[in-house]
Amino acid sequence: MRLAGLLCLQLLVLALTGWGVMALYYFDHESFALRSTLAAAFALVSLAALASAALPRWRRRVLAAYLALFAVLLWRWTAIEPSNDRDWRPEVARLPYATIAGDEITLHNIRNFDYRAETDFTPAYYDKTFNLRQLDSVDLIASYWMGPAIAHVFLSFGFAGKDHVAVSIEARGEANEGYSSVAGFFRQYELFYLVADERDVIRVRTNYRRDPPEDVYLYRIRGPSENARRLFLEYVHEINRLKERPEFYNTLTTNCTGNIWLHSRVNPGHLPYSWKILVSGHVPELLYEKGRLDTGVPFSELQRRSRINELARAADKAEDFSRQIRATLPPG
C-alpha cells in the first residue's frame, strides 16, 4: 500500500510537471528566452520534488513547497486575460458583429478576400442584411488535410435559396504566429468567429491551399427551419459577445466542432455528445447515423458525391459560386 501510494504521488508530480512546463513555455506572449528559462527551471524543481519522494525525512516538506509553487503558477496562469487588441494576422484582423432589428439581421465585416494564392490576397469586407424568416438551410462543410480523422468543420446558412453566409470557428493568431494544436491548450489564441462569403472561406481551401492540399465536402443538413433560425441567432449572439468580451480558444474545449455542438443545444432534440465530435473528421458520419443527412444512399456514396473541390475550382470567382458548388449535391 505504501509503495502504491508513493507511485501515485510520483505520477501526480509528473502530470503537474508536464502541464507546468508547457504552461510556462507558452506563457502570456512573453519572450522566448524568458519562457524557456522559466520552463527549464520549473522542470528542475519538479525533478527535485520527484527525487524527494524517495526520502521520507524530506518528502512532506519538499512536496508541500512544490505544491505551493504549482499553486502560484496556476493562479498566475488563470489570471492571463484574453484581448481583442493585438497585432493580428490579416486573415483575422477584423472582428465581425451583427445588428438586429426584428427579423432583419445585418452582419458587418463579412470577409471576402480576393486571393491570388493562399497567403497573397487583397483584404475585402462587406456588410449584408439577412431576413431571419428567409433562412431555409444549414450546410456543414468539412475540410480534410491530414487523413480521415481530423477535419475543420464549419456551417453555412442559406437564405431564400440563394444567399449564403458561412461562419467558421477558429483560433485568432497574431501576426507572424503560426497555429499549433499544443499551443492551443495554453491560452495562446483568442476565439474567433469568422463570418465569410463562401467564395472566400471555401474557395481558399479548394482553389489555393497546396501545402497540404485540402479535400472539402459540403453536406446538406436536414431539420426544421425553426431550428436553423434558433441556431443562427445563437451564433449571432456569440459573435456580438466576443466583440465585447474576448475569450481564449482551446484545442479541446472551445474549438470548431465543440462549439457547434454547444450552440446546437439551443434546439430541442439536439444530438448528444459523441466521441465523433471530438475526432472531428467523423462529424458527417455522426450526422448521417442520426438521420440529419440524406440517408437514401450509403454514407460512402454520399461522401463521394459531397466533395466539392472540382466544382469550386470551376466556379472560381463567379457571382453564383454558392449555387454552382451545390448543383450536383444530394438534397438536404
Tab-separated table of C-alpha atoms in Angstrom:
chain	number	residue	atom	x	y	z
A	1	MET	CA	0.000	0.000	0.000
A	2	ARG	CA	2.797	2.376	0.870
A	3	LEU	CA	4.557	1.602	-2.423
A	4	ALA	CA	1.316	2.113	-4.394
A	5	GLY	CA	0.742	5.449	-2.656
A	6	LEU	CA	4.285	6.541	-3.467
A	7	LEU	CA	3.785	5.590	-7.129
A	8	CYS	CA	0.531	7.585	-7.327
A	9	LEU	CA	2.276	10.580	-5.778
A	10	GLN	CA	5.071	10.415	-8.342
A	11	LEU	CA	2.572	10.144	-11.205
A	12	LEU	CA	0.769	13.211	-9.866
A	13	VAL	CA	4.008	15.198	-9.731
A	14	LEU	CA	4.860	14.059	-13.274
A	15	ALA	CA	1.455	15.217	-14.544
A	16	LEU	CA	1.774	18.590	-12.800
A	17	THR	CA	5.317	18.911	-14.147
A	18	GLY	CA	4.252	18.276	-17.741
A	19	TRP	CA	1.438	20.816	-17.545
A	20	GLY	CA	3.569	23.386	-15.710
A	21	VAL	CA	6.488	23.173	-18.138
A	22	MET	CA	4.191	23.641	-21.140
A	23	ALA	CA	2.210	26.430	-19.462
A	24	LEU	CA	5.440	28.333	-18.773
A	25	TYR	CA	6.829	27.639	-22.243
A	26	TYR	CA	3.732	29.242	-23.801
A	27	PHE	CA	3.242	31.808	-21.053
A	28	ASP	CA	1.355	35.001	-21.883
A	29	HIS	CA	3.224	36.078	-25.018
A	30	GLU	CA	6.473	36.709	-23.120
A	31	SER	CA	9.872	36.495	-24.839
A	32	PHE	CA	11.110	33.082	-25.919
A	33	ALA	CA	14.228	33.367	-23.722
A	34	LEU	CA	12.219	34.132	-20.578
A	35	ARG	CA	9.650	31.419	-21.243
A	36	SER	CA	12.286	28.789	-21.954
A	37	THR	CA	14.258	29.695	-18.816
A	38	LEU	CA	11.188	29.534	-16.581
A	39	ALA	CA	10.085	26.230	-18.097
A	40	ALA	CA	13.534	24.693	-17.596
A	41	ALA	CA	13.711	25.966	-14.007
A	42	PHE	CA	10.311	24.516	-13.209
A	43	ALA	CA	11.363	21.173	-14.701
A	44	LEU	CA	14.465	21.096	-12.450
A	45	VAL	CA	12.412	21.925	-9.360
A	46	SER	CA	9.968	19.200	-10.320
A	47	LEU	CA	12.767	16.656	-10.671
A	48	ALA	CA	13.949	17.583	-7.192
A	49	ALA	CA	10.421	17.070	-5.875
A	50	LEU	CA	10.266	13.671	-7.549
A	51	ALA	CA	13.599	12.669	-6.045
A	52	SER	CA	12.440	13.746	-2.576
A	53	ALA	CA	9.549	11.294	-2.789
A	54	ALA	CA	12.069	8.518	-2.083
A	55	LEU	CA	13.369	10.308	1.058
A	56	PRO	CA	10.831	10.005	3.905
A	57	ARG	CA	12.594	12.633	6.010
A	58	TRP	CA	12.162	15.420	3.383
A	59	ARG	CA	9.185	14.174	1.431
A	60	ARG	CA	6.406	16.160	3.072
A	61	ARG	CA	8.262	19.479	3.232
A	62	VAL	CA	9.530	19.354	-0.329
A	63	LEU	CA	6.208	18.242	-1.761
A	64	ALA	CA	4.351	20.909	0.212
A	65	ALA	CA	6.725	23.540	-1.173
A	66	TYR	CA	6.303	22.136	-4.689
A	67	LEU	CA	2.525	22.191	-4.491
A	68	ALA	CA	2.638	25.769	-3.198
A	69	LEU	CA	4.849	26.715	-6.169
A	70	PHE	CA	2.450	24.993	-8.555
A	71	ALA	CA	-0.493	26.817	-6.958
A	72	VAL	CA	1.245	30.154	-7.619
A	73	LEU	CA	1.833	29.134	-11.241
A	74	LEU	CA	-1.791	28.067	-11.645
A	75	TRP	CA	-3.029	31.320	-10.078
A	76	ARG	CA	-0.858	33.410	-12.374
A	77	TRP	CA	-1.815	31.378	-15.445
A	78	THR	CA	-5.554	31.684	-14.798
A	79	ALA	CA	-5.068	35.451	-14.441
A	80	ILE	CA	-3.991	35.757	-18.110
A	81	GLU	CA	-6.645	37.820	-19.881
A	82	PRO	CA	-7.824	37.420	-23.490
A	83	SER	CA	-7.744	40.534	-25.639
A	84	ASN	CA	-9.117	41.951	-28.872
A	85	ASP	CA	-6.250	44.428	-29.043
A	86	ARG	CA	-3.222	42.679	-30.576
A	87	ASP	CA	-1.269	42.787	-33.831
A	88	TRP	CA	-3.385	40.170	-35.613
A	89	ARG	CA	-2.757	38.163	-38.741
A	90	PRO	CA	-4.543	39.925	-41.628
A	91	GLU	CA	-6.942	36.979	-42.099
A	92	VAL	CA	-8.408	37.527	-38.618
A	93	ALA	CA	-7.703	41.226	-38.139
A	94	ARG	CA	-11.281	42.484	-38.288
A	95	LEU	CA	-13.953	41.277	-35.875
A	96	PRO	CA	-17.438	40.642	-37.263
A	97	TYR	CA	-20.536	41.807	-35.437
A	98	ALA	CA	-24.274	41.997	-36.016
A	99	THR	CA	-27.065	44.498	-35.564
A	100	ILE	CA	-30.576	43.156	-35.034
A	101	ALA	CA	-33.812	44.925	-35.936
A	102	GLY	CA	-36.662	42.470	-35.572
A	103	ASP	CA	-36.205	39.779	-38.232
A	104	GLU	CA	-33.628	41.877	-40.074
A	105	ILE	CA	-30.075	40.942	-39.085
A	106	THR	CA	-27.186	42.885	-40.569
A	107	LEU	CA	-23.821	41.147	-40.458
A	108	HIS	CA	-20.867	43.507	-40.539
A	109	ASN	CA	-17.337	42.689	-41.720
A	110	ILE	CA	-18.193	39.656	-43.827
A	111	ARG	CA	-14.806	38.593	-45.179
A	112	ASN	CA	-14.439	38.219	-48.953
A	113	PHE	CA	-10.729	38.357	-49.782
A	114	ASP	CA	-9.502	38.447	-53.379
A	115	TYR	CA	-6.962	35.601	-53.453
A	116	ARG	CA	-4.030	35.166	-55.794
A	117	ALA	CA	-2.502	32.498	-53.544
A	118	GLU	CA	-3.220	31.289	-50.021
A	119	THR	CA	-1.046	33.995	-48.447
A	120	ASP	CA	-1.260	36.540	-51.277
A	121	PHE	CA	-4.577	38.372	-51.197
A	122	THR	CA	-6.287	41.724	-51.134
A	123	PRO	CA	-8.417	42.103	-47.966
A	124	ALA	CA	-12.055	42.982	-48.588
A	125	TYR	CA	-15.155	43.051	-46.403
A	126	TYR	CA	-18.801	43.911	-46.822
A	127	ASP	CA	-21.979	44.228	-44.753
A	128	LYS	CA	-25.212	42.489	-45.644
A	129	THR	CA	-28.720	42.297	-44.198
A	130	PHE	CA	-30.486	38.943	-43.951
A	131	ASN	CA	-34.120	38.276	-43.131
A	132	LEU	CA	-34.363	35.611	-40.458
A	133	ARG	CA	-37.674	34.343	-41.836
A	134	GLN	CA	-35.953	33.560	-45.137
A	135	LEU	CA	-33.338	31.299	-43.507
A	136	ASP	CA	-34.142	27.937	-45.087
A	137	SER	CA	-30.970	25.821	-45.000
A	138	VAL	CA	-27.902	24.962	-42.970
A	139	ASP	CA	-24.984	23.177	-44.598
A	140	LEU	CA	-21.975	21.595	-42.959
A	141	ILE	CA	-18.576	21.959	-44.614
A	142	ALA	CA	-15.786	19.582	-43.621
A	143	SER	CA	-12.232	20.192	-44.833
A	144	TYR	CA	-9.606	17.432	-44.511
A	145	TRP	CA	-5.845	17.821	-44.804
A	146	MET	CA	-4.305	15.104	-42.578
A	147	GLY	CA	-6.341	11.949	-43.091
A	148	PRO	CA	-9.943	10.998	-42.322
A	149	ALA	CA	-9.902	11.507	-38.542
A	150	ILE	CA	-9.375	15.276	-38.338
A	151	ALA	CA	-11.243	17.986	-40.234
A	152	HIS	CA	-12.020	21.649	-39.895
A	153	VAL	CA	-15.808	21.824	-39.722
A	154	PHE	CA	-17.993	24.901	-40.135
A	155	LEU	CA	-21.539	25.865	-41.066
A	156	SER	CA	-23.046	27.893	-43.869
A	157	PHE	CA	-26.512	29.424	-43.559
A	158	GLY	CA	-28.721	29.769	-46.626
A	159	PHE	CA	-31.433	32.392	-47.180
A	160	ALA	CA	-34.259	32.207	-49.727
A	161	GLY	CA	-32.407	29.531	-51.659
A	162	LYS	CA	-29.777	31.930	-52.979
A	163	ASP	CA	-27.791	33.873	-50.363
A	164	HIS	CA	-25.286	32.059	-48.160
A	165	VAL	CA	-23.049	33.205	-45.339
A	166	ALA	CA	-20.514	30.915	-43.660
A	167	VAL	CA	-19.348	31.037	-40.043
A	168	SER	CA	-16.090	29.302	-39.222
A	169	ILE	CA	-14.989	28.973	-35.585
A	170	GLU	CA	-11.208	29.417	-35.485
A	171	ALA	CA	-8.164	30.343	-33.447
A	172	ARG	CA	-7.259	34.024	-33.744
A	173	GLY	CA	-3.492	34.275	-34.075
A	174	GLU	CA	-1.143	37.232	-34.059
A	175	ALA	CA	0.993	38.381	-36.970
A	176	ASN	CA	3.893	36.006	-37.649
A	177	GLU	CA	2.310	33.435	-35.320
A	178	GLY	CA	1.577	30.002	-36.749
A	179	TYR	CA	-1.040	27.614	-35.419
A	180	SER	CA	-0.093	24.786	-33.061
A	181	SER	CA	-2.610	22.348	-31.573
A	182	VAL	CA	-0.393	22.062	-28.485
A	183	ALA	CA	-0.194	25.839	-28.024
A	184	GLY	CA	-3.980	25.888	-28.338
A	185	PHE	CA	-4.225	24.249	-24.897
A	186	PHE	CA	-2.318	27.085	-23.211
A	187	ARG	CA	-4.147	30.376	-23.881
A	188	GLN	CA	-2.104	31.306	-26.927
A	189	TYR	CA	-5.013	32.219	-29.201
A	190	GLU	CA	-8.270	34.059	-28.869
A	191	LEU	CA	-11.529	32.518	-30.067
A	192	PHE	CA	-12.629	33.912	-33.438
A	193	TYR	CA	-15.891	33.523	-35.345
A	194	LEU	CA	-15.033	34.182	-38.966
A	195	VAL	CA	-18.092	35.394	-40.884
A	196	ALA	CA	-17.297	34.973	-44.553
A	197	ASP	CA	-18.542	34.805	-48.100
A	198	GLU	CA	-18.358	31.223	-49.382
A	199	ARG	CA	-16.145	32.469	-52.220
A	200	ASP	CA	-13.606	33.248	-49.520
A	201	VAL	CA	-13.721	30.595	-46.818
A	202	ILE	CA	-14.454	27.639	-49.127
A	203	ARG	CA	-12.512	28.754	-52.207
A	204	VAL	CA	-9.275	29.411	-50.313
A	205	ARG	CA	-9.359	25.743	-49.274
A	206	THR	CA	-10.342	24.233	-52.611
A	207	ASN	CA	-8.509	26.525	-55.027
A	208	TYR	CA	-5.437	27.857	-53.246
A	209	ARG	CA	-4.195	25.693	-50.399
A	210	ARG	CA	-1.440	23.393	-51.619
A	211	ASP	CA	0.762	22.594	-48.612
A	212	PRO	CA	-1.006	20.463	-47.652
A	213	PRO	CA	-3.954	20.361	-50.076
A	214	GLU	CA	-7.422	20.083	-48.591
A	215	ASP	CA	-10.388	17.924	-49.561
A	216	VAL	CA	-13.620	19.814	-48.947
A	217	TYR	CA	-17.079	18.275	-48.546
A	218	LEU	CA	-20.433	20.044	-48.304
A	219	TYR	CA	-23.348	18.267	-46.636
A	220	ARG	CA	-26.968	19.492	-46.642
A	221	ILE	CA	-28.329	19.189	-43.094
A	222	ARG	CA	-31.922	18.122	-42.594
A	223	GLY	CA	-34.075	19.745	-39.934
A	224	PRO	CA	-36.907	22.211	-39.255
A	225	SER	CA	-36.438	25.823	-40.335
A	226	GLU	CA	-37.201	26.888	-36.755
A	227	ASN	CA	-34.120	25.004	-35.578
A	228	ALA	CA	-31.978	26.688	-38.221
A	229	ARG	CA	-33.188	30.127	-37.104
A	230	ARG	CA	-32.553	29.438	-33.431
A	231	LEU	CA	-29.071	28.180	-34.254
A	232	PHE	CA	-28.278	31.220	-36.400
A	233	LEU	CA	-29.413	33.590	-33.650
A	234	GLU	CA	-27.259	31.691	-31.171
A	235	TYR	CA	-24.269	32.276	-33.453
A	236	VAL	CA	-25.138	35.951	-33.832
A	237	HIS	CA	-25.316	36.483	-30.076
A	238	GLU	CA	-21.969	34.745	-29.588
A	239	ILE	CA	-20.344	36.852	-32.324
A	240	ASN	CA	-21.505	40.033	-30.591
A	241	ARG	CA	-20.460	38.737	-27.184
A	242	LEU	CA	-16.913	38.012	-28.363
A	243	LYS	CA	-16.633	41.545	-29.712
A	244	GLU	CA	-17.324	42.890	-26.232
A	245	ARG	CA	-15.739	40.126	-24.119
A	246	PRO	CA	-12.969	38.165	-25.833
A	247	GLU	CA	-12.381	34.549	-24.915
A	248	PHE	CA	-9.499	32.126	-25.336
A	249	TYR	CA	-9.557	29.376	-27.932
A	250	ASN	CA	-8.837	25.910	-26.584
A	251	THR	CA	-7.885	22.964	-28.781
A	252	LEU	CA	-10.057	20.600	-26.745
A	253	THR	CA	-12.915	22.581	-25.202
A	254	THR	CA	-13.635	25.622	-27.408
A	255	ASN	CA	-12.951	24.600	-30.980
A	256	CYS	CA	-14.707	24.336	-34.324
A	257	THR	CA	-16.784	21.221	-33.625
A	258	GLY	CA	-17.204	21.533	-29.863
A	259	ASN	CA	-18.704	24.997	-30.142
A	260	ILE	CA	-21.039	23.962	-32.965
A	261	TRP	CA	-22.376	21.252	-30.682
A	262	LEU	CA	-22.703	23.700	-27.771
A	263	HIS	CA	-24.692	26.102	-29.962
A	264	SER	CA	-26.888	23.286	-31.265
A	265	ARG	CA	-28.184	22.655	-27.746
A	266	VAL	CA	-30.494	25.639	-28.218
A	267	ASN	CA	-32.708	23.284	-30.240
A	268	PRO	CA	-34.924	20.531	-28.850
A	269	GLY	CA	-33.771	17.072	-29.846
A	270	HIS	CA	-30.157	18.130	-30.336
A	271	LEU	CA	-27.561	15.409	-30.742
A	272	PRO	CA	-25.969	14.021	-27.569
A	273	TYR	CA	-22.232	14.455	-27.240
A	274	SER	CA	-20.178	11.802	-29.011
A	275	TRP	CA	-16.518	10.939	-29.430
A	276	LYS	CA	-17.084	11.680	-33.125
A	277	ILE	CA	-17.440	15.357	-32.230
A	278	LEU	CA	-14.011	15.288	-30.600
A	279	VAL	CA	-12.496	13.390	-33.553
A	280	SER	CA	-13.890	15.976	-35.930
A	281	GLY	CA	-13.436	14.136	-39.211
A	282	HIS	CA	-16.246	11.790	-38.170
A	283	VAL	CA	-18.864	14.524	-37.636
A	284	PRO	CA	-20.519	13.988	-41.060
A	285	GLU	CA	-20.760	10.264	-40.321
A	286	LEU	CA	-22.367	11.057	-36.952
A	287	LEU	CA	-24.968	13.288	-38.603
A	288	TYR	CA	-25.688	10.553	-41.138
A	289	GLU	CA	-26.178	7.949	-38.405
A	290	LYS	CA	-28.635	10.266	-36.626
A	291	GLY	CA	-30.665	10.905	-39.782
A	292	ARG	CA	-29.584	14.540	-40.153
A	293	LEU	CA	-28.196	13.983	-43.682
A	294	ASP	CA	-29.601	12.278	-46.776
A	295	THR	CA	-29.770	8.576	-45.871
A	296	GLY	CA	-31.119	7.433	-49.238
A	297	VAL	CA	-27.655	6.222	-50.227
A	298	PRO	CA	-24.832	4.597	-48.214
A	299	PHE	CA	-22.630	7.093	-46.399
A	300	SER	CA	-19.621	6.266	-48.582
A	301	GLU	CA	-21.640	7.253	-51.670
A	302	LEU	CA	-22.978	10.402	-50.005
A	303	GLN	CA	-19.438	11.389	-49.064
A	304	ARG	CA	-18.177	10.820	-52.603
A	305	ARG	CA	-20.944	12.950	-54.075
A	306	SER	CA	-20.460	15.707	-51.463
A	307	ARG	CA	-16.848	16.509	-52.410
A	308	ILE	CA	-16.840	19.980	-53.991
A	309	ASN	CA	-13.187	20.680	-54.901
A	310	GLU	CA	-13.692	20.393	-58.662
A	311	LEU	CA	-16.981	22.310	-58.574
A	312	ALA	CA	-15.382	25.132	-56.591
A	313	ARG	CA	-12.417	25.355	-58.943
A	314	ALA	CA	-14.760	25.563	-61.917
A	315	ALA	CA	-16.926	28.223	-60.251
A	316	ASP	CA	-13.930	30.234	-59.001
A	317	LYS	CA	-14.981	33.909	-58.661
A	318	ALA	CA	-18.442	33.514	-60.186
A	319	GLU	CA	-21.222	35.531	-58.593
A	320	ASP	CA	-23.293	32.345	-58.308
A	321	PHE	CA	-20.430	30.374	-56.701
A	322	SER	CA	-22.725	29.049	-53.973
A	323	ARG	CA	-25.247	27.743	-56.494
A	324	GLN	CA	-22.605	26.106	-58.659
A	325	ILE	CA	-20.938	24.179	-55.836
A	326	ARG	CA	-24.354	22.759	-54.852
A	327	ALA	CA	-25.574	21.977	-58.375
A	328	THR	CA	-24.944	18.222	-58.213
A	329	LEU	CA	-25.134	17.663	-54.466
A	330	PRO	CA	-27.598	15.257	-52.808
A	331	PRO	CA	-30.643	17.095	-51.418
A	332	GLY	CA	-30.913	18.195	-47.808
